Coordinates of C-alpha atoms in Angstrom, one line a residue:
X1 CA 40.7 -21.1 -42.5
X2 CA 38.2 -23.4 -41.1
X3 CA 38.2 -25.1 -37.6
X4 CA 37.5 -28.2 -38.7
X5 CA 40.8 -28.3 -40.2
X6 CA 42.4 -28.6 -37.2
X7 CA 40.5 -31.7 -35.9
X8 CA 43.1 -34.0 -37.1
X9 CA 45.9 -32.3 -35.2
X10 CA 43.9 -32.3 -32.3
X11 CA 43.0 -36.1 -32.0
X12 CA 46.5 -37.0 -32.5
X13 CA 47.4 -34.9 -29.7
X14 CA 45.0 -37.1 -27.6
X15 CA 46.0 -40.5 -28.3
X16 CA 49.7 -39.5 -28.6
X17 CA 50.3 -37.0 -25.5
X18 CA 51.2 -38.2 -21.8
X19 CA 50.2 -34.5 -20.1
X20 CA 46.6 -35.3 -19.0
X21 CA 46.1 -31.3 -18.6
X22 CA 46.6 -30.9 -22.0
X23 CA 44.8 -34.0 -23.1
X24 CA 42.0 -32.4 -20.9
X25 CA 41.9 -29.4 -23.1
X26 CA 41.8 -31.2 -26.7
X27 CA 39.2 -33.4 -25.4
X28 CA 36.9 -30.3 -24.3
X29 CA 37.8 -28.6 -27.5
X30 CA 36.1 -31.9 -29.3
X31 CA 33.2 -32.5 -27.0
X32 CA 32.3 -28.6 -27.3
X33 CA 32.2 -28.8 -31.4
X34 CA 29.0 -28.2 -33.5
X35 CA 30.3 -28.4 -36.7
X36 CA 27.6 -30.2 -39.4
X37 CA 30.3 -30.9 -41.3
X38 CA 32.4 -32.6 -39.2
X39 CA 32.9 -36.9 -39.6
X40 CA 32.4 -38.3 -36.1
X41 CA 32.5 -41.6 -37.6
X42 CA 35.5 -41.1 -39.5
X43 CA 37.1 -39.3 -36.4
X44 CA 35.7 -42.7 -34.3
X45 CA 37.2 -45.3 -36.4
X46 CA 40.2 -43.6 -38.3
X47 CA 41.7 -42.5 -34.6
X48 CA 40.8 -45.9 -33.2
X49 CA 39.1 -43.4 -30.4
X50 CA 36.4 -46.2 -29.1
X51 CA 38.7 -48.3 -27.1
X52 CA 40.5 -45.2 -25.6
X53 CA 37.2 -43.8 -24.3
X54 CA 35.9 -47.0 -22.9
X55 CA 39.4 -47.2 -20.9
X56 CA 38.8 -43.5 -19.7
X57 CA 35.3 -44.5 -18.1
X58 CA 36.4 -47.0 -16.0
X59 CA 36.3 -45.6 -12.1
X60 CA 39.7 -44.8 -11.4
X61 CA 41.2 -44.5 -14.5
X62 CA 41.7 -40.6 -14.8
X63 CA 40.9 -37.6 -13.0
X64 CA 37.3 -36.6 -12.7
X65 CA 37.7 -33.6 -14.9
X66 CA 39.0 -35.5 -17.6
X67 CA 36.3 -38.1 -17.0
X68 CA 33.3 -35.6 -17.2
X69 CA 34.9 -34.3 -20.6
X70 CA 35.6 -37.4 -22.0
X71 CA 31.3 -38.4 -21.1
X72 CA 30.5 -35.1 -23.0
X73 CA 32.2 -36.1 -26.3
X74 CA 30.3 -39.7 -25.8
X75 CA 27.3 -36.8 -25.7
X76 CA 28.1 -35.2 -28.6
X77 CA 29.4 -38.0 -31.0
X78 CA 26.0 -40.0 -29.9
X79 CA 24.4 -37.0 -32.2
X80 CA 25.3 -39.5 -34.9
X81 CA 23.5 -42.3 -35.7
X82 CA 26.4 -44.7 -36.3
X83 CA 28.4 -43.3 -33.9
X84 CA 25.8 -44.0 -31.6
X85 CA 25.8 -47.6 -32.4
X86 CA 29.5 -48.2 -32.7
X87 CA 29.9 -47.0 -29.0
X88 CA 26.6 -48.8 -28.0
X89 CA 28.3 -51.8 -29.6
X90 CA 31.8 -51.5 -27.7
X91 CA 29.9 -51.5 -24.1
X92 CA 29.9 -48.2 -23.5
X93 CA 26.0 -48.2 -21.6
X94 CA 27.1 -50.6 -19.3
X95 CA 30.4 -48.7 -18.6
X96 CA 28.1 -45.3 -18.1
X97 CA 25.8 -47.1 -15.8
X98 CA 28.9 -48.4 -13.7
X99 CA 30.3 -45.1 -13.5
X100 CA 26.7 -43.5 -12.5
X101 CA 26.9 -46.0 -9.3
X102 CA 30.1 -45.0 -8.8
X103 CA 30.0 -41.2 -9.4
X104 CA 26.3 -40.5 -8.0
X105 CA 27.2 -37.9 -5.8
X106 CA 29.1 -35.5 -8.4
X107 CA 25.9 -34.1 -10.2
X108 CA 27.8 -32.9 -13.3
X109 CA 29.2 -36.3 -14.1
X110 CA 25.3 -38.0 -13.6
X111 CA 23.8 -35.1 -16.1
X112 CA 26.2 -35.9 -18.2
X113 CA 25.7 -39.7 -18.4
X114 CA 21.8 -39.2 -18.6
X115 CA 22.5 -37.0 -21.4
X116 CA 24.2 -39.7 -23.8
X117 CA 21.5 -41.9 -22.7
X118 CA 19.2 -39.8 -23.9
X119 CA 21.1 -38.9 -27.2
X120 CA 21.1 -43.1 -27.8
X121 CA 17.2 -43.1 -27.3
X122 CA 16.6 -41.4 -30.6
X123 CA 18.1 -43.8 -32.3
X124 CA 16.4 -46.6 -33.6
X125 CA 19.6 -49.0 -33.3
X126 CA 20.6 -47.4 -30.1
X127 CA 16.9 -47.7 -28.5
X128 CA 16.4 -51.1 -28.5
X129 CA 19.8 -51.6 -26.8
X130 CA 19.3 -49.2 -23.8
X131 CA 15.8 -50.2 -23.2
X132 CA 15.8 -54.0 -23.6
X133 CA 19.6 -54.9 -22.6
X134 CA 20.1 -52.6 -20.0
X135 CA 19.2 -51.1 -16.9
X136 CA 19.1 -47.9 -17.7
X137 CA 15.5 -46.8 -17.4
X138 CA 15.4 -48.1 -14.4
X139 CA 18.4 -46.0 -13.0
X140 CA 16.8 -43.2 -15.1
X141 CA 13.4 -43.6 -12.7
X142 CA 15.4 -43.6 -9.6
X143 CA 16.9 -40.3 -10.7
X144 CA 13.6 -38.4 -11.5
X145 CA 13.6 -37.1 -8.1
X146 CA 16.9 -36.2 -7.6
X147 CA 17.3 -32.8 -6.0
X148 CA 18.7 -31.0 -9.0
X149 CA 16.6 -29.6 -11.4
X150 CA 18.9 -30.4 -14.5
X151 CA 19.2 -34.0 -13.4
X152 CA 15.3 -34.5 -13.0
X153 CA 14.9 -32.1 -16.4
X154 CA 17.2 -34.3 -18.9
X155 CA 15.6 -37.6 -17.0
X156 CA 11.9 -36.5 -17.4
X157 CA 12.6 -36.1 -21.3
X158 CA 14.4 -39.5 -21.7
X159 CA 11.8 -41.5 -19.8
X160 CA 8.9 -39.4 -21.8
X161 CA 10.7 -41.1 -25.0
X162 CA 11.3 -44.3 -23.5
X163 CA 7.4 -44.4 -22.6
X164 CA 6.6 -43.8 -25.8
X165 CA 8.1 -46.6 -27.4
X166 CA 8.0 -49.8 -24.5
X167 CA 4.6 -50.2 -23.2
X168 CA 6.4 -52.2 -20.3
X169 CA 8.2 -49.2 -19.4
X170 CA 5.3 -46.6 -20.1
X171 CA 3.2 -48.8 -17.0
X172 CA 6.0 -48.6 -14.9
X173 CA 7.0 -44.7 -15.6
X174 CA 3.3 -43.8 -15.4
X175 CA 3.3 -45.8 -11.6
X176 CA 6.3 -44.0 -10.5
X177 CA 4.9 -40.4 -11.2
X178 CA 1.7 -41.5 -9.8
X179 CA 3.2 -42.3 -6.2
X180 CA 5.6 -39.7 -6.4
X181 CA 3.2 -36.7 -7.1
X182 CA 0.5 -38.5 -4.7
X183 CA 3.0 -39.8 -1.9
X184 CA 1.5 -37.5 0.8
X185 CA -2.0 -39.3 0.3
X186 CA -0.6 -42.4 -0.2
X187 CA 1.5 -41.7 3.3
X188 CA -1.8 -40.5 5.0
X189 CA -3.9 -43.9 3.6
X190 CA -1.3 -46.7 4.2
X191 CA -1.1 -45.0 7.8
X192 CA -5.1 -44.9 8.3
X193 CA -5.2 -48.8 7.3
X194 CA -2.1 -49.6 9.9
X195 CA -5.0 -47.8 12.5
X196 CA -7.9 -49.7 11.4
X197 CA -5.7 -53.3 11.5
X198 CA -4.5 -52.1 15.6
X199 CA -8.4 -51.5 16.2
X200 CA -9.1 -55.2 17.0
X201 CA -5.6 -54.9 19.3
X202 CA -7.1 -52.8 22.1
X203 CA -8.0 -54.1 25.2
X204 CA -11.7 -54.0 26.3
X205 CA -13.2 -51.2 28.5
X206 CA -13.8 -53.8 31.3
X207 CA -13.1 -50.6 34.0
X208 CA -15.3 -47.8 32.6
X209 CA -18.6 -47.2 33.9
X210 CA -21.1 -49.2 32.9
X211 CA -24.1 -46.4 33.6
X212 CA -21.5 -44.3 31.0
X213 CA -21.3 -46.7 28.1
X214 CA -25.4 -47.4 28.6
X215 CA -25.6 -43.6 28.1
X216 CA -27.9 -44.2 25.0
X217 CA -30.2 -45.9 26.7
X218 CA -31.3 -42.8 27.9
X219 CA -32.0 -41.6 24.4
X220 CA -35.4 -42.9 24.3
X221 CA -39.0 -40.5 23.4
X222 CA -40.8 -41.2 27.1
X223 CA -37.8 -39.5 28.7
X224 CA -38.9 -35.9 26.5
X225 CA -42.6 -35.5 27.6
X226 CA -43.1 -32.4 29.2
X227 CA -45.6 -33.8 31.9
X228 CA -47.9 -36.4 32.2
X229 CA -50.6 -35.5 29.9
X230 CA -48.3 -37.3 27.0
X231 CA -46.7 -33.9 25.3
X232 CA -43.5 -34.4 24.0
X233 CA -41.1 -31.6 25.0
X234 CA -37.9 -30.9 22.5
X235 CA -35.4 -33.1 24.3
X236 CA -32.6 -30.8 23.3
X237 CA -33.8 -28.3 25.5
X238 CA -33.1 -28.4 29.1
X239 CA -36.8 -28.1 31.3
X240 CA -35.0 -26.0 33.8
X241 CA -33.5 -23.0 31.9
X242 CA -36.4 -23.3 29.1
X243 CA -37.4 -19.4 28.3
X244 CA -40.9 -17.9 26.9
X245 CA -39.4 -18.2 23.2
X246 CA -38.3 -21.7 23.6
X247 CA -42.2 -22.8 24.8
X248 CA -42.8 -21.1 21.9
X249 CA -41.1 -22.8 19.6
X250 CA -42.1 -26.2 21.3
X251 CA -45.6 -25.1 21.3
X252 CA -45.5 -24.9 17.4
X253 CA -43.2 -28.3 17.3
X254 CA -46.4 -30.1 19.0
X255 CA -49.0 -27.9 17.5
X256 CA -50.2 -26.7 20.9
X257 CA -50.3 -23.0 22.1
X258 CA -47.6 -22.2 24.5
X259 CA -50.5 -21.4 26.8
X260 CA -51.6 -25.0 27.3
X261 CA -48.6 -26.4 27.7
X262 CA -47.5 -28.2 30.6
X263 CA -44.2 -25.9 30.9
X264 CA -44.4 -22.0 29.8
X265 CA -46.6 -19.2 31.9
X266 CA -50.3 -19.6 31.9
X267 CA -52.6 -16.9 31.9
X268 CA -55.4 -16.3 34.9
X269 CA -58.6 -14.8 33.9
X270 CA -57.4 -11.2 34.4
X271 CA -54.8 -11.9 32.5
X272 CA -51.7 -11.9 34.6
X273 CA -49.3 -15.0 34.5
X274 CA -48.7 -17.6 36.7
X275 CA -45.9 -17.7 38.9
X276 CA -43.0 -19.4 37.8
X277 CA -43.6 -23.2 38.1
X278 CA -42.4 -24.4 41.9
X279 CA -40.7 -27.5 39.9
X280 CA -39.0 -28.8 36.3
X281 CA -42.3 -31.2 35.7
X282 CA -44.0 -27.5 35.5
X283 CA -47.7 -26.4 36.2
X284 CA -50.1 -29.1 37.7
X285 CA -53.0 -30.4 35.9
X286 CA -56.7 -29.5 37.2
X287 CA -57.4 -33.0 38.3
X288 CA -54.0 -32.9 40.0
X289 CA -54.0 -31.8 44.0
X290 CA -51.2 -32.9 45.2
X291 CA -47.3 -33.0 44.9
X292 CA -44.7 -35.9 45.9
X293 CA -41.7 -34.9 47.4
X294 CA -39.7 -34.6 44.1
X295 CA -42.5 -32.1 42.7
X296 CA -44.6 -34.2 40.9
X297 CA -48.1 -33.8 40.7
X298 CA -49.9 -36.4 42.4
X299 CA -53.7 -36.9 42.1
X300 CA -55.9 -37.3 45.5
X301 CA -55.8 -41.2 45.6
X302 CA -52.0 -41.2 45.7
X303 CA -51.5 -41.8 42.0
X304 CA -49.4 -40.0 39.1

């Protein structure tokens, strides 16, 4: 004996019995069937089941558990082209969208709703109703995030459908996965341009130093020569700690042998080296006799 025999018995039992835990029951056993055989329409219409599902979905009217198994069998029925339709007709999305306000913290329930939602998308009659008469993708975006992986799952394959059939909606699914997968950069930009609007905000350095913020005007090429013969020491280097391989290197920067430059040991005719220079502005120049107090060499008339 088949199953499906039984499906009459069933229904009667739900639109004729008062025990809601045994309505509960016949109405899992329904919304669990996957019988190809099996009428839904004729089970829809001949039972007159529409109206008694649109009264179940109404907040308040029955016990949650009944609820959720009274959604799955909207679920299962929406399988069915027509009976898609004829539920779509009653007012049934706008019911399931009221309930999903209502209900948004029992995850099971939302899946559920989402999930006849996304049965009605592959209809053609169905599609057009959900899409341009209700606000269903709209909730469906909201809900792409949630924090439950089956929620975001059945959402993700209802909008990709959706998006492939309204090019309205396909801008504004395509925006909302954009910001969402990119919100940390578009955090981090939206704060950088809130910094470069307050830049204008800040008071003026009236109280620093004015020798510190004319710092670069010591940045200038007559500040790096290495005496006064006009060679042009490397300014990153300090004149005081320079070593023999820094002169070097200068010597090469100028094209001039570390020998004759103005910093860097000399060499007397036997060979040995100068002492170390008595001051930073180094060795003297030959037509140079004299020294000002700061080390400088000073020629005999009193002149640099």
């Amino acid at each position: 004996m088949k199953f499906v025999d039984y499906i009459s018995d069933i229904t009667t039992a739900i639109m004729k019995n008062n025990e809601e835990d045994f309505i509960l029951e016949c109405v899992g056993i329904l919304a669990n069937l996957t019988i190809s055989d099996l009428d839904y329409e004729l089970l829809l219409t001949e039972y007159d089941l529409v109206p008694w599902i649109n009264n179940k979905l109404k907040p308040g009217a029955c016990e949650d558990d009944l609820m959720l198994e009274v959604i799955m069998l909207c679920g299962t029925v929406c399988n069915d082209d027509t009976c898609a339709k004829l539920l779509a007709d009653s007012g049934i999305i706008q019911s399931l969208i009221d309930l999903l306000n209502a209900k948004q913290e029992d995850d099971e329930i939302v899946c559920q709703i989402i999930y006849v939602f996304y049965q009605m998308i592959f209809h053609q009659s169905t599609r057009e109703v959900i899409i341009k008469q209700t606000q269903a993708p709209a909730y469906l975006i909201d809900l792409m995030h949630d924090k439950n992986a089956e929620i975001r799952r059945v959402c993700e394959n209802t909008l990709d459908i959706i998006a492939e059939v309204d090019q309205d909606w396909t801008i504004k699914i395509q925006q909302e996965k954009f910001r969402w997968h990119n919100s940390q950069w578009l955090e981090m930009v939206e704060n950088r341009s809130m910094d470069d609007d307050m830049v204008g905000s800040y008071a003026p350095d009236h109280d620093i130093d004015p020798y510190i913020q004319g710092t670069e005007a010591l940045d200038r090429p007559e500040y790096m020569f290495a005496d006064y013969n006009d060679m042009l020491m490397d300014g990153n280097v300090t004149p005081d700690y320079i070593d023999e391989p820094a002169y070097q290197d200068n010597g090469r920067y100028i094209n001039v042998p570390p020998d004759m430059l103005g910093h860097g040991p000399g060499m007397m005719d036997n060979g040995d080296y100068y002492e170390r220079p008595p001051s930073h502005f180094g060795y003297a120049a030959d037509n140079y006799y004299y020294q000002d107090p700061y080390g400088r060499p000073m020629s005999r008339g009193g002149g640099y």
